[in-house]
CSV table of C-alpha atoms in Angstrom, one decimal:
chain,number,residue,atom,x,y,z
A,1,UNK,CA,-14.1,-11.1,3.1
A,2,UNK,CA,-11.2,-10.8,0.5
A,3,UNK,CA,-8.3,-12.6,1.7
A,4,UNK,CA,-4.6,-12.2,0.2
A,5,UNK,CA,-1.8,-14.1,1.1
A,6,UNK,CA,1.4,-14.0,-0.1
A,7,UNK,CA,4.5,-16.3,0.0
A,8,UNK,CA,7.2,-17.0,1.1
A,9,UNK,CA,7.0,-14.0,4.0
A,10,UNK,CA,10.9,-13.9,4.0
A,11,UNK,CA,13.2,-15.0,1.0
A,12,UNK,CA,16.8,-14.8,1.1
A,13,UNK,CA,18.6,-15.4,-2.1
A,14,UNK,CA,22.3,-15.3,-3.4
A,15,UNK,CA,23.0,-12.6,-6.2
A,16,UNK,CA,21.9,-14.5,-9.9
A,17,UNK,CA,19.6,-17.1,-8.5
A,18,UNK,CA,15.7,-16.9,-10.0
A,19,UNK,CA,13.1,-16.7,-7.5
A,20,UNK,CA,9.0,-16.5,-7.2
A,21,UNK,CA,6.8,-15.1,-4.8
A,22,UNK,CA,3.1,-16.4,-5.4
A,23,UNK,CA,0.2,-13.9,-4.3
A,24,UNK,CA,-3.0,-15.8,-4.2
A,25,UNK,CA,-6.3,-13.8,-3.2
A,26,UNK,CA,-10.0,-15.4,-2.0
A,27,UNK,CA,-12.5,-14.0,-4.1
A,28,UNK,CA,-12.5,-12.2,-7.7
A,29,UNK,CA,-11.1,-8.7,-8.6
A,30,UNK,CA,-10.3,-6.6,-11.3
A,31,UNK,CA,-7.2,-5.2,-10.4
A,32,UNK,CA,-3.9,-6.8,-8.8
A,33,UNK,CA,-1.0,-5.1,-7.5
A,34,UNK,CA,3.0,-5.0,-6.9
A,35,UNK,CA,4.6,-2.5,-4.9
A,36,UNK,CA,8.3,-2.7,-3.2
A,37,UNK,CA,8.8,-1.0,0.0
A,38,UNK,CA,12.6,0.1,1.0
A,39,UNK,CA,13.2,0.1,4.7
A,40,UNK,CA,11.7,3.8,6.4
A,41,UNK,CA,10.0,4.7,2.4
A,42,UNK,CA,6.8,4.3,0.9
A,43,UNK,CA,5.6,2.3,-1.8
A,44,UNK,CA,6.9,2.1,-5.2
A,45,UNK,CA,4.4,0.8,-7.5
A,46,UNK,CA,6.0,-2.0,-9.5
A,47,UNK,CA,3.1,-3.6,-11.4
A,48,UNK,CA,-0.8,-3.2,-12.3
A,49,UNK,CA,-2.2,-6.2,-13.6
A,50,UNK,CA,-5.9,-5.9,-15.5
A,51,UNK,CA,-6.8,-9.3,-17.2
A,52,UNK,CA,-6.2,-12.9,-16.9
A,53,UNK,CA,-3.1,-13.7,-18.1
A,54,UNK,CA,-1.3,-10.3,-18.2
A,55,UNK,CA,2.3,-10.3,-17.7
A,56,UNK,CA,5.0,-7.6,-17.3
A,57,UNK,CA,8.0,-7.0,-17.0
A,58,UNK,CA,10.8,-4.5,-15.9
A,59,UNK,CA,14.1,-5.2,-15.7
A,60,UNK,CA,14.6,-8.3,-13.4
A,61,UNK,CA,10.8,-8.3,-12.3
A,62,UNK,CA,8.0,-10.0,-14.1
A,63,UNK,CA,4.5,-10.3,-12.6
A,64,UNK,CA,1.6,-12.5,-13.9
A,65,UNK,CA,-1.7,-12.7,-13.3
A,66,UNK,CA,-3.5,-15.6,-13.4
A,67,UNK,CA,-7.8,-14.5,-12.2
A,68,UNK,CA,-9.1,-18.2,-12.9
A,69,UNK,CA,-6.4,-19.5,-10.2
A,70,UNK,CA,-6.8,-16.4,-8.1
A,71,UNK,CA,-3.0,-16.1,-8.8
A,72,UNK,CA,-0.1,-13.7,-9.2
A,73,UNK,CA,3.3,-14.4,-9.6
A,74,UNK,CA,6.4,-12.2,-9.0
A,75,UNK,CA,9.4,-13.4,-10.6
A,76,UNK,CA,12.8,-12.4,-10.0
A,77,UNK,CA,15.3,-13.4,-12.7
A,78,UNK,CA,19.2,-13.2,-11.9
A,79,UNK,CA,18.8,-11.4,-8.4
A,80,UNK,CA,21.5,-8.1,-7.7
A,81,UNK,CA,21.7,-6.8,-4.2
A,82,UNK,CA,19.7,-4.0,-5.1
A,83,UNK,CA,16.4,-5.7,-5.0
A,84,UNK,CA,16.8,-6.1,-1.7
A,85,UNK,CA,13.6,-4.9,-0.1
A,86,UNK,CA,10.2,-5.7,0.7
A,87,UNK,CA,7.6,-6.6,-2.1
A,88,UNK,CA,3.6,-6.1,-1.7
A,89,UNK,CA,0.9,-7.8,-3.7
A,90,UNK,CA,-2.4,-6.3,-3.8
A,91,UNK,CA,-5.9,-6.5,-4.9
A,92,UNK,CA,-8.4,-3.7,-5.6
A,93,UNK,CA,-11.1,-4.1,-4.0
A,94,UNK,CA,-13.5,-1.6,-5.3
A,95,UNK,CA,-12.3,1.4,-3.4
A,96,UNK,CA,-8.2,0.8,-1.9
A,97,UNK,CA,-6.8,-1.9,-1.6
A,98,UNK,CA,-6.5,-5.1,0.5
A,99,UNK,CA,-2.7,-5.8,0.8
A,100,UNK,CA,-0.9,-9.4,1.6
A,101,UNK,CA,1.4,-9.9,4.3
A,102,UNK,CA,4.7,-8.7,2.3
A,103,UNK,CA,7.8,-10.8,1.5
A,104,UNK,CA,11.3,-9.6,3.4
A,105,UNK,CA,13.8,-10.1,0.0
A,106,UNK,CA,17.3,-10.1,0.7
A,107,UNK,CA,19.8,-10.3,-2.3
A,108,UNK,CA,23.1,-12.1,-0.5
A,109,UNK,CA,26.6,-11.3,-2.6
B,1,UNK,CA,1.9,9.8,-12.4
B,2,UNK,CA,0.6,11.8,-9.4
B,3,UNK,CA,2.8,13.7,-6.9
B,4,UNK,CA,1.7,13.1,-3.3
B,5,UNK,CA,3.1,15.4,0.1
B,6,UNK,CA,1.8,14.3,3.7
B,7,UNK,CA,2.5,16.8,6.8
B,8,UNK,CA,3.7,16.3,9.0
B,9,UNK,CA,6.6,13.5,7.8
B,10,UNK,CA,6.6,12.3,11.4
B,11,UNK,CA,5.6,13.1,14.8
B,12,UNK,CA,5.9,12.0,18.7
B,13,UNK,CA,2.7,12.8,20.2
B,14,UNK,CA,1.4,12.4,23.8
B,15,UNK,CA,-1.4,9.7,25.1
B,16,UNK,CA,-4.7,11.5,24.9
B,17,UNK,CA,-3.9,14.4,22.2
B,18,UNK,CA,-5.2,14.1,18.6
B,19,UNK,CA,-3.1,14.3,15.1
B,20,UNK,CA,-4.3,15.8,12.1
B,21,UNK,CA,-3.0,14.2,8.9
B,22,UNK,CA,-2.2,16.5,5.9
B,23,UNK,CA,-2.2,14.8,2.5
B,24,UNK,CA,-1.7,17.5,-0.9
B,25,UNK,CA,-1.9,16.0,-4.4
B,26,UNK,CA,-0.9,17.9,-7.5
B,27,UNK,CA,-3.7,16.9,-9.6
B,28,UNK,CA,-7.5,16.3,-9.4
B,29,UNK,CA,-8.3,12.6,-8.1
B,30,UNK,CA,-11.4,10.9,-7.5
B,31,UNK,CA,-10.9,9.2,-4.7
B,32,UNK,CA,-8.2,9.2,-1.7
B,33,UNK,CA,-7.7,6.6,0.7
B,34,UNK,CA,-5.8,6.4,4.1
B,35,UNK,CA,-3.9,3.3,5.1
B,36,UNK,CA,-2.1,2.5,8.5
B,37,UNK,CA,1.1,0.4,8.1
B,38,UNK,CA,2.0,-0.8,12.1
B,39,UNK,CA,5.5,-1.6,12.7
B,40,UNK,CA,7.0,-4.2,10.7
B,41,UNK,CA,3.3,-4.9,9.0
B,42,UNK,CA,1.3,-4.8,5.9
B,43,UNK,CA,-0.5,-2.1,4.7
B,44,UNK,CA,-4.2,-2.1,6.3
B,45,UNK,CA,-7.2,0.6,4.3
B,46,UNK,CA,-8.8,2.5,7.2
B,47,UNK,CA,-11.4,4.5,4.6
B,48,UNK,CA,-12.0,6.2,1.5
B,49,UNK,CA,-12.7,9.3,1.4
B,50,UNK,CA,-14.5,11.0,-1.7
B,51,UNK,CA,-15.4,15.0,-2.3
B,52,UNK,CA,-18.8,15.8,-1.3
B,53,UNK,CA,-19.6,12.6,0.7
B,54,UNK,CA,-18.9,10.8,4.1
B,55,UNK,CA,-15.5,9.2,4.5
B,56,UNK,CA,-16.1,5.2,4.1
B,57,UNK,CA,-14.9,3.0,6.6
B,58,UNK,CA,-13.6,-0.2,6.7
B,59,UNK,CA,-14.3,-2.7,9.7
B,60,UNK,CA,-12.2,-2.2,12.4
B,61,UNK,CA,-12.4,1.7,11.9
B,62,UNK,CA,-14.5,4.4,13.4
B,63,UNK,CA,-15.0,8.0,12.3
B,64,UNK,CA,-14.8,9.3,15.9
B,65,UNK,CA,-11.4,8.1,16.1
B,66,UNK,CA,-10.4,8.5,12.8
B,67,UNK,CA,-12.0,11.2,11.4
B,68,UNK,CA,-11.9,12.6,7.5
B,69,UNK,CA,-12.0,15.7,5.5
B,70,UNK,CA,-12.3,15.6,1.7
B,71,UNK,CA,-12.7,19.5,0.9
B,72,UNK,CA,-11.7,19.5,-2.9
B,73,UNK,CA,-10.4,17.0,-5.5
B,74,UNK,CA,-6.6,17.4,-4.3
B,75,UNK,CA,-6.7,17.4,-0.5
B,76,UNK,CA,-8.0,15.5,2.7
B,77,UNK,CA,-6.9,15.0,6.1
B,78,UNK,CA,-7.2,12.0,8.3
B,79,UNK,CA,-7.3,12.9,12.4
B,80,UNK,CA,-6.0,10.6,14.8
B,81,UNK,CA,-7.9,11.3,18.1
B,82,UNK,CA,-6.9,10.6,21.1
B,83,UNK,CA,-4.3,8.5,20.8
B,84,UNK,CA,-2.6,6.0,22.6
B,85,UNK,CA,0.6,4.0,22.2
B,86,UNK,CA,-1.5,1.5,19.7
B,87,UNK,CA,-1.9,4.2,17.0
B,88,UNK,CA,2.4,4.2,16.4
B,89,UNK,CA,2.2,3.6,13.0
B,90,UNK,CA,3.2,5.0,10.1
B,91,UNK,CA,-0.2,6.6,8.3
B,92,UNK,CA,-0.1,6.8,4.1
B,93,UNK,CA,-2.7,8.1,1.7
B,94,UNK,CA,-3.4,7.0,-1.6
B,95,UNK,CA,-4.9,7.9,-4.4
B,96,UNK,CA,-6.5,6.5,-8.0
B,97,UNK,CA,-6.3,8.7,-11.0
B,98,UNK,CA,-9.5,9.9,-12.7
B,99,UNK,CA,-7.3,10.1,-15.6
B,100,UNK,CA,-6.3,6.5,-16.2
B,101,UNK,CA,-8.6,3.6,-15.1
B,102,UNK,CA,-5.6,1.4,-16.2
B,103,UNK,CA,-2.8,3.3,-14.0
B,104,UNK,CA,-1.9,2.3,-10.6
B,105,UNK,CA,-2.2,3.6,-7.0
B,106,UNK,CA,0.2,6.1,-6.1
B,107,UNK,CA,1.2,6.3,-2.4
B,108,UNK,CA,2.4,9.8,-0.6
B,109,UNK,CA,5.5,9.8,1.3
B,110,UNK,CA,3.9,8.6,4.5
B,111,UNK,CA,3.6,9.9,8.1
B,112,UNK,CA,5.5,8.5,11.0
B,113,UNK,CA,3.6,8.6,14.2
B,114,UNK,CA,4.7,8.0,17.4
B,115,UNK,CA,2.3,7.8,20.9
B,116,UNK,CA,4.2,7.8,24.3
């Protein structure tokens, strides 16, 4: 079974630091996901990543993919307040989605 | 993108009763899919559910208690049957555009369901 586990769980960082969160998944897939979460929302999709070594980015956010390592990265240059929420990785696994555990961001003045 | 409603937004429901699930999208889709996010958890898939064919379910996940409709290309409902305090969570469709392989999963607002 397709495992996904993501980390740190909770990452609390001061406004301009860099950060990471890794995202690494058990068995092959096509498709890996990024959402972010805000407290009582849905998901906002962030991020679809198709091939090894695809990278994007948006704003403060880049993700990565790497499918030999069965890894993605989400990295979070100069962190503002407003990123501040909870960010998803995901991996398609031929219909939906098997989602890791989520990482708790907070973005400290 | 695709534009997602769920009814009801939230409810408080009794032990024993069932929910139905309402999930609207404004364009044609292949496939929908209901997820179950407990409190203060991840995101779980409870099945897929395609036009024309049984819902699929994944393990952990029964059609008698969760039960699927998938009448037309923009619409399916997910019941939650008799209930009890372990079904509070908050209940979100999906869906995956026919119209780009390459575009991402869009999620509807969500439903908020509380079981006393």
């Amino acid at each position: 079974e397709l495992k996904v586990e993501q980390n740190p769980l909770f990452l609390s960082m001061q406004e301009g630091k860099n950060y990471t969160i890794y995202c690494n998944y058990s068995t092959t897939s096509d498709r890996l996901y990024w959402y972010r979460q805000d407290p009582g929302k849905s998901l906002e999709s962030l991020f679809v990543l198709l091939s090894n070594g695809a990278v994007k980015q948006e704003g403060r956010l880049m993700a990565s993919l790497d499918t030999k390592a069965r890894l993605s990265t989400l990295h979070i240059t100069a962190a503002v307040h407003d990123l501040s929420a909870t960010y998803f990785c995901a991996v398609d696994i031929g219909a939906g989605m098997r989602f890791g555990a989520g990482t708790r961001l907070t973005v400290k003045p | 993108s695709a534009v997602i409603s769920q009814k009801p937004s939230r409810d408080i429901c009794q032990r024993g009763t069932s929910l139905t699930i309402q999930c609207q999208v404004d364009s044609q889709v292949t496939m929908m899919f209901w997820y179950r996010q407990q409190p203060g958890q991840s995101l779980t898939l409870i099945a897929t559910a395609n036009q024309g064919s049984e819902a699929t379910y994944e393990s952990g996940f029964v059609i008698d208690k969760f039960p699927i409709s998938r009448p037309n290309l923009t619409f399916s409902t997910l019941t939650v049957s008799n209930m009890s305090p372990e079904d509070s969570s908050i209940y979100l469709c999906s869906v995956d555009s026919i119209k780009a392989s390459t575009d991402t999963q869009y999620f509807g607002p969500g439903t908020r369901l509380t079981v006393l």
